[in-house]
């Protein structure tokens, strides 16, 4: 949406951007995070976070706020039509598909070898 609106708004000197935050450590995440874990993964949330993101943790709310503050600052005056993914390198989509060709299979194998998680196949 922001990419499509940027030419019209840019002609008026207005920038438009979006922030797509990843998992963020909030009270809601504490309550509902397990609902986002793939049902075939038998892992603690800590192991799940380490396996699915480059930084291996959820964002702090102030980290997401800092991205937003930057986008509304004069320092971002030449950025428009962009969606900034502030997701800590999270590389799995909601459907469970790998979004990047990075180390996720290796990380899963390493975590499984460490006993941090088990991957079950569908029966």
mmCIF file with all atom_site columns, C-alpha atoms in Angstrom:
data_model
loop_
_atom_site.group_PDB
_atom_site.id
_atom_site.type_symbol
_atom_site.label_atom_id
_atom_site.label_alt_id
_atom_site.label_comp_id
_atom_site.label_asym_id
_atom_site.label_entity_id
_atom_site.label_seq_id
_atom_site.pdbx_PDB_ins_code
_atom_site.Cartn_x
_atom_site.Cartn_y
_atom_site.Cartn_z
_atom_site.occupancy
_atom_site.B_iso_or_equiv
_atom_site.pdbx_formal_charge
_atom_site.auth_seq_id
_atom_site.auth_comp_id
_atom_site.auth_asym_id
_atom_site.auth_atom_id
_atom_site.pdbx_PDB_model_num
ATOM 1   C CA . UNK A 1 1   ? 0.000  0.000   0.000  1.00 0.00 ? 1   UNK A CA 1
ATOM 2   C CA . UNK A 1 2   ? 2.729  2.495   0.925  1.00 0.00 ? 2   UNK A CA 1
ATOM 3   C CA . UNK A 1 3   ? 4.579  1.862   -2.337 1.00 0.00 ? 3   UNK A CA 1
ATOM 4   C CA . UNK A 1 4   ? 1.428  2.608   -4.345 1.00 0.00 ? 4   UNK A CA 1
ATOM 5   C CA . UNK A 1 5   ? 0.631  5.772   -2.383 1.00 0.00 ? 5   UNK A CA 1
ATOM 6   C CA . UNK A 1 6   ? 4.152  7.189   -2.433 1.00 0.00 ? 6   UNK A CA 1
ATOM 7   C CA . UNK A 1 7   ? 4.024  8.796   -5.936 1.00 0.00 ? 7   UNK A CA 1
ATOM 8   C CA . UNK A 1 8   ? 0.806  10.655  -5.185 1.00 0.00 ? 8   UNK A CA 1
ATOM 9   C CA . UNK A 1 9   ? 1.899  11.766  -1.730 1.00 0.00 ? 9   UNK A CA 1
ATOM 10  C CA . UNK A 1 10  ? 5.490  12.437  -2.814 1.00 0.00 ? 10  UNK A CA 1
ATOM 11  C CA . UNK A 1 11  ? 4.226  14.991  -5.329 1.00 0.00 ? 11  UNK A CA 1
ATOM 12  C CA . UNK A 1 12  ? 2.880  16.884  -2.304 1.00 0.00 ? 12  UNK A CA 1
ATOM 13  C CA . UNK A 1 13  ? 6.125  16.538  -0.343 1.00 0.00 ? 13  UNK A CA 1
ATOM 14  C CA . UNK A 1 14  ? 4.748  13.826  1.927  1.00 0.00 ? 14  UNK A CA 1
ATOM 15  C CA . UNK A 1 15  ? 6.607  10.611  2.674  1.00 0.00 ? 15  UNK A CA 1
ATOM 16  C CA . UNK A 1 16  ? 4.770  7.416   3.541  1.00 0.00 ? 16  UNK A CA 1
ATOM 17  C CA . UNK A 1 17  ? 6.286  4.317   5.086  1.00 0.00 ? 17  UNK A CA 1
ATOM 18  C CA . UNK A 1 18  ? 5.230  1.387   7.218  1.00 0.00 ? 18  UNK A CA 1
ATOM 19  C CA . UNK A 1 19  ? 6.821  -0.609  9.995  1.00 0.00 ? 19  UNK A CA 1
ATOM 20  C CA . UNK A 1 20  ? 6.302  -4.380  10.030 1.00 0.00 ? 20  UNK A CA 1
ATOM 21  C CA . UNK A 1 21  ? 7.377  -5.438  13.504 1.00 0.00 ? 21  UNK A CA 1
ATOM 22  C CA . UNK A 1 22  ? 8.236  -9.002  14.291 1.00 0.00 ? 22  UNK A CA 1
ATOM 23  C CA . UNK A 1 23  ? 7.444  -10.685 17.567 1.00 0.00 ? 23  UNK A CA 1
ATOM 24  C CA . UNK A 1 24  ? 7.691  -8.164  20.366 1.00 0.00 ? 24  UNK A CA 1
ATOM 25  C CA . UNK A 1 25  ? 8.090  -8.935  24.057 1.00 0.00 ? 25  UNK A CA 1
ATOM 26  C CA . UNK A 1 26  ? 4.819  -7.665  25.482 1.00 0.00 ? 26  UNK A CA 1
ATOM 27  C CA . UNK A 1 27  ? 2.200  -8.935  27.916 1.00 0.00 ? 27  UNK A CA 1
ATOM 28  C CA . UNK A 1 28  ? 0.189  -10.112 24.906 1.00 0.00 ? 28  UNK A CA 1
ATOM 29  C CA . UNK A 1 29  ? 3.156  -12.086 23.568 1.00 0.00 ? 29  UNK A CA 1
ATOM 30  C CA . UNK A 1 30  ? 3.556  -13.776 26.940 1.00 0.00 ? 30  UNK A CA 1
ATOM 31  C CA . UNK A 1 31  ? -0.091 -14.831 26.797 1.00 0.00 ? 31  UNK A CA 1
ATOM 32  C CA . UNK A 1 32  ? -0.475 -15.818 23.124 1.00 0.00 ? 32  UNK A CA 1
ATOM 33  C CA . UNK A 1 33  ? 2.990  -16.614 21.707 1.00 0.00 ? 33  UNK A CA 1
ATOM 34  C CA . UNK A 1 34  ? 2.557  -20.383 21.817 1.00 0.00 ? 34  UNK A CA 1
ATOM 35  C CA . UNK A 1 35  ? -0.337 -20.060 19.368 1.00 0.00 ? 35  UNK A CA 1
ATOM 36  C CA . UNK A 1 36  ? 2.132  -18.952 16.688 1.00 0.00 ? 36  UNK A CA 1
ATOM 37  C CA . UNK A 1 37  ? 4.454  -21.922 17.035 1.00 0.00 ? 37  UNK A CA 1
ATOM 38  C CA . UNK A 1 38  ? 4.213  -24.541 14.286 1.00 0.00 ? 38  UNK A CA 1
ATOM 39  C CA . UNK A 1 39  ? 2.194  -27.480 15.670 1.00 0.00 ? 39  UNK A CA 1
ATOM 40  C CA . UNK A 1 40  ? 4.804  -30.048 14.592 1.00 0.00 ? 40  UNK A CA 1
ATOM 41  C CA . UNK A 1 41  ? 7.575  -28.434 16.613 1.00 0.00 ? 41  UNK A CA 1
ATOM 42  C CA . UNK A 1 42  ? 8.073  -29.699 20.119 1.00 0.00 ? 42  UNK A CA 1
ATOM 43  C CA . UNK A 1 43  ? 10.194 -26.897 21.530 1.00 0.00 ? 43  UNK A CA 1
ATOM 44  C CA . UNK A 1 44  ? 10.168 -24.351 24.282 1.00 0.00 ? 44  UNK A CA 1
ATOM 45  C CA . UNK A 1 45  ? 9.422  -20.775 23.229 1.00 0.00 ? 45  UNK A CA 1
ATOM 46  C CA . UNK A 1 46  ? 13.028 -19.862 23.978 1.00 0.00 ? 46  UNK A CA 1
ATOM 47  C CA . UNK A 1 47  ? 14.314 -22.557 21.606 1.00 0.00 ? 47  UNK A CA 1
ATOM 48  C CA . UNK A 1 48  ? 11.684 -21.588 19.024 1.00 0.00 ? 48  UNK A CA 1
ATOM 49  C CA . UNK A 1 49  ? 12.770 -17.934 19.086 1.00 0.00 ? 49  UNK A CA 1
ATOM 50  C CA . UNK A 1 50  ? 16.430 -18.901 18.757 1.00 0.00 ? 50  UNK A CA 1
ATOM 51  C CA . UNK A 1 51  ? 15.679 -21.167 15.815 1.00 0.00 ? 51  UNK A CA 1
ATOM 52  C CA . UNK A 1 52  ? 13.502 -18.728 13.859 1.00 0.00 ? 52  UNK A CA 1
ATOM 53  C CA . UNK A 1 53  ? 15.356 -15.458 14.111 1.00 0.00 ? 53  UNK A CA 1
ATOM 54  C CA . UNK A 1 54  ? 18.845 -14.235 13.431 1.00 0.00 ? 54  UNK A CA 1
ATOM 55  C CA . UNK A 1 55  ? 18.960 -12.456 16.792 1.00 0.00 ? 55  UNK A CA 1
ATOM 56  C CA . UNK A 1 56  ? 17.263 -15.314 18.645 1.00 0.00 ? 56  UNK A CA 1
ATOM 57  C CA . UNK A 1 57  ? 14.919 -13.197 20.706 1.00 0.00 ? 57  UNK A CA 1
ATOM 58  C CA . UNK A 1 58  ? 11.807 -11.062 20.563 1.00 0.00 ? 58  UNK A CA 1
ATOM 59  C CA . UNK A 1 59  ? 12.075 -7.316  20.043 1.00 0.00 ? 59  UNK A CA 1
ATOM 60  C CA . UNK A 1 60  ? 11.741 -4.931  22.934 1.00 0.00 ? 60  UNK A CA 1
ATOM 61  C CA . UNK A 1 61  ? 8.904  -2.418  22.406 1.00 0.00 ? 61  UNK A CA 1
ATOM 62  C CA . UNK A 1 62  ? 11.391 0.469   22.484 1.00 0.00 ? 62  UNK A CA 1
ATOM 63  C CA . UNK A 1 63  ? 13.276 -1.079  19.540 1.00 0.00 ? 63  UNK A CA 1
ATOM 64  C CA . UNK A 1 64  ? 10.151 -0.961  17.393 1.00 0.00 ? 64  UNK A CA 1
ATOM 65  C CA . UNK A 1 65  ? 9.451  2.568   18.613 1.00 0.00 ? 65  UNK A CA 1
ATOM 66  C CA . UNK A 1 66  ? 12.980 3.615   17.592 1.00 0.00 ? 66  UNK A CA 1
ATOM 67  C CA . UNK A 1 67  ? 12.356 2.497   14.006 1.00 0.00 ? 67  UNK A CA 1
ATOM 68  C CA . UNK A 1 68  ? 9.134  4.498   13.934 1.00 0.00 ? 68  UNK A CA 1
ATOM 69  C CA . UNK A 1 69  ? 10.829 7.539   15.469 1.00 0.00 ? 69  UNK A CA 1
ATOM 70  C CA . UNK A 1 70  ? 13.531 7.361   12.802 1.00 0.00 ? 70  UNK A CA 1
ATOM 71  C CA . UNK A 1 71  ? 10.976 7.206   9.970  1.00 0.00 ? 71  UNK A CA 1
ATOM 72  C CA . UNK A 1 72  ? 9.211  10.356  11.179 1.00 0.00 ? 72  UNK A CA 1
ATOM 73  C CA . UNK A 1 73  ? 12.482 12.220  11.717 1.00 0.00 ? 73  UNK A CA 1
ATOM 74  C CA . UNK A 1 74  ? 14.264 14.519  9.263  1.00 0.00 ? 74  UNK A CA 1
ATOM 75  C CA . UNK A 1 75  ? 16.971 11.848  8.967  1.00 0.00 ? 75  UNK A CA 1
ATOM 76  C CA . UNK A 1 76  ? 14.509 9.723   6.968  1.00 0.00 ? 76  UNK A CA 1
ATOM 77  C CA . UNK A 1 77  ? 13.323 12.533  4.694  1.00 0.00 ? 77  UNK A CA 1
ATOM 78  C CA . UNK A 1 78  ? 14.379 10.668  1.530  1.00 0.00 ? 78  UNK A CA 1
ATOM 79  C CA . UNK A 1 79  ? 12.783 7.345   2.469  1.00 0.00 ? 79  UNK A CA 1
ATOM 80  C CA . UNK A 1 80  ? 9.296  6.787   1.092  1.00 0.00 ? 80  UNK A CA 1
ATOM 81  C CA . UNK A 1 81  ? 7.154  3.929   -0.134 1.00 0.00 ? 81  UNK A CA 1
ATOM 82  C CA . UNK A 1 82  ? 8.953  1.388   2.035  1.00 0.00 ? 82  UNK A CA 1
ATOM 83  C CA . UNK A 1 83  ? 7.885  -1.171  4.574  1.00 0.00 ? 83  UNK A CA 1
ATOM 84  C CA . UNK A 1 84  ? 10.641 -1.582  7.145  1.00 0.00 ? 84  UNK A CA 1
ATOM 85  C CA . UNK A 1 85  ? 10.742 -5.072  8.637  1.00 0.00 ? 85  UNK A CA 1
ATOM 86  C CA . UNK A 1 86  ? 11.870 -4.678  12.234 1.00 0.00 ? 86  UNK A CA 1
ATOM 87  C CA . UNK A 1 87  ? 11.787 -8.386  12.949 1.00 0.00 ? 87  UNK A CA 1
ATOM 88  C CA . UNK A 1 88  ? 15.257 -9.288  14.199 1.00 0.00 ? 88  UNK A CA 1
ATOM 89  C CA . UNK A 1 89  ? 15.972 -11.363 11.134 1.00 0.00 ? 89  UNK A CA 1
ATOM 90  C CA . UNK A 1 90  ? 12.924 -13.573 11.653 1.00 0.00 ? 90  UNK A CA 1
ATOM 91  C CA . UNK A 1 91  ? 12.914 -15.899 8.682  1.00 0.00 ? 91  UNK A CA 1
ATOM 92  C CA . UNK A 1 92  ? 9.744  -17.969 8.951  1.00 0.00 ? 92  UNK A CA 1
ATOM 93  C CA . UNK A 1 93  ? 6.379  -16.806 7.703  1.00 0.00 ? 93  UNK A CA 1
ATOM 94  C CA . UNK A 1 94  ? 3.126  -17.358 9.566  1.00 0.00 ? 94  UNK A CA 1
ATOM 95  C CA . UNK A 1 95  ? 2.459  -20.389 7.352  1.00 0.00 ? 95  UNK A CA 1
ATOM 96  C CA . UNK A 1 96  ? 5.700  -21.991 8.524  1.00 0.00 ? 96  UNK A CA 1
ATOM 97  C CA . UNK A 1 97  ? 7.579  -21.546 5.248  1.00 0.00 ? 97  UNK A CA 1
ATOM 98  C CA . UNK A 1 98  ? 11.155 -20.339 5.294  1.00 0.00 ? 98  UNK A CA 1
ATOM 99  C CA . UNK A 1 99  ? 11.337 -16.780 3.936  1.00 0.00 ? 99  UNK A CA 1
ATOM 100 C CA . UNK A 1 100 ? 15.079 -16.746 3.433  1.00 0.00 ? 100 UNK A CA 1
ATOM 101 C CA . UNK A 1 101 ? 17.615 -19.326 2.372  1.00 0.00 ? 101 UNK A CA 1
ATOM 102 C CA . UNK A 1 102 ? 19.659 -18.748 5.476  1.00 0.00 ? 102 UNK A CA 1
ATOM 103 C CA . UNK A 1 103 ? 20.684 -21.106 8.215  1.00 0.00 ? 103 UNK A CA 1
ATOM 104 C CA . UNK A 1 104 ? 17.267 -22.224 9.444  1.00 0.00 ? 104 UNK A CA 1
ATOM 105 C CA . UNK A 1 105 ? 17.682 -25.942 8.579  1.00 0.00 ? 105 UNK A CA 1
ATOM 106 C CA . UNK A 1 106 ? 21.141 -25.912 10.150 1.00 0.00 ? 106 UNK A CA 1
ATOM 107 C CA . UNK A 1 107 ? 19.892 -24.090 13.224 1.00 0.00 ? 107 UNK A CA 1
ATOM 108 C CA . UNK A 1 108 ? 17.042 -26.575 13.576 1.00 0.00 ? 108 UNK A CA 1
ATOM 109 C CA . UNK A 1 109 ? 19.470 -29.487 13.289 1.00 0.00 ? 109 UNK A CA 1
ATOM 110 C CA . UNK A 1 110 ? 21.820 -27.908 15.826 1.00 0.00 ? 110 UNK A CA 1
ATOM 111 C CA . UNK A 1 111 ? 19.030 -27.211 18.297 1.00 0.00 ? 111 UNK A CA 1
ATOM 112 C CA . UNK A 1 112 ? 17.694 -30.720 17.831 1.00 0.00 ? 112 UNK A CA 1
ATOM 113 C CA . UNK A 1 113 ? 21.176 -32.164 18.435 1.00 0.00 ? 113 UNK A CA 1
ATOM 114 C CA . UNK A 1 114 ? 21.470 -30.067 21.589 1.00 0.00 ? 114 UNK A CA 1
ATOM 115 C CA . UNK A 1 115 ? 18.164 -31.475 22.772 1.00 0.00 ? 115 UNK A CA 1
ATOM 116 C CA . UNK A 1 116 ? 16.555 -28.027 22.763 1.00 0.00 ? 116 UNK A CA 1
ATOM 117 C CA . UNK A 1 117 ? 13.812 -29.108 20.395 1.00 0.00 ? 117 UNK A CA 1
ATOM 118 C CA . UNK A 1 118 ? 12.398 -32.043 18.502 1.00 0.00 ? 118 UNK A CA 1
ATOM 119 C CA . UNK A 1 119 ? 10.857 -31.922 15.036 1.00 0.00 ? 119 UNK A CA 1
ATOM 120 C CA . UNK A 1 120 ? 7.983  -34.325 14.515 1.00 0.00 ? 120 UNK A CA 1
ATOM 121 C CA . UNK A 1 121 ? 6.669  -35.354 11.126 1.00 0.00 ? 121 UNK A CA 1
ATOM 122 C CA . UNK A 1 122 ? 2.959  -35.375 10.415 1.00 0.00 ? 122 UNK A CA 1
ATOM 123 C CA . UNK A 1 123 ? 1.401  -38.796 10.839 1.00 0.00 ? 123 UNK A CA 1
#
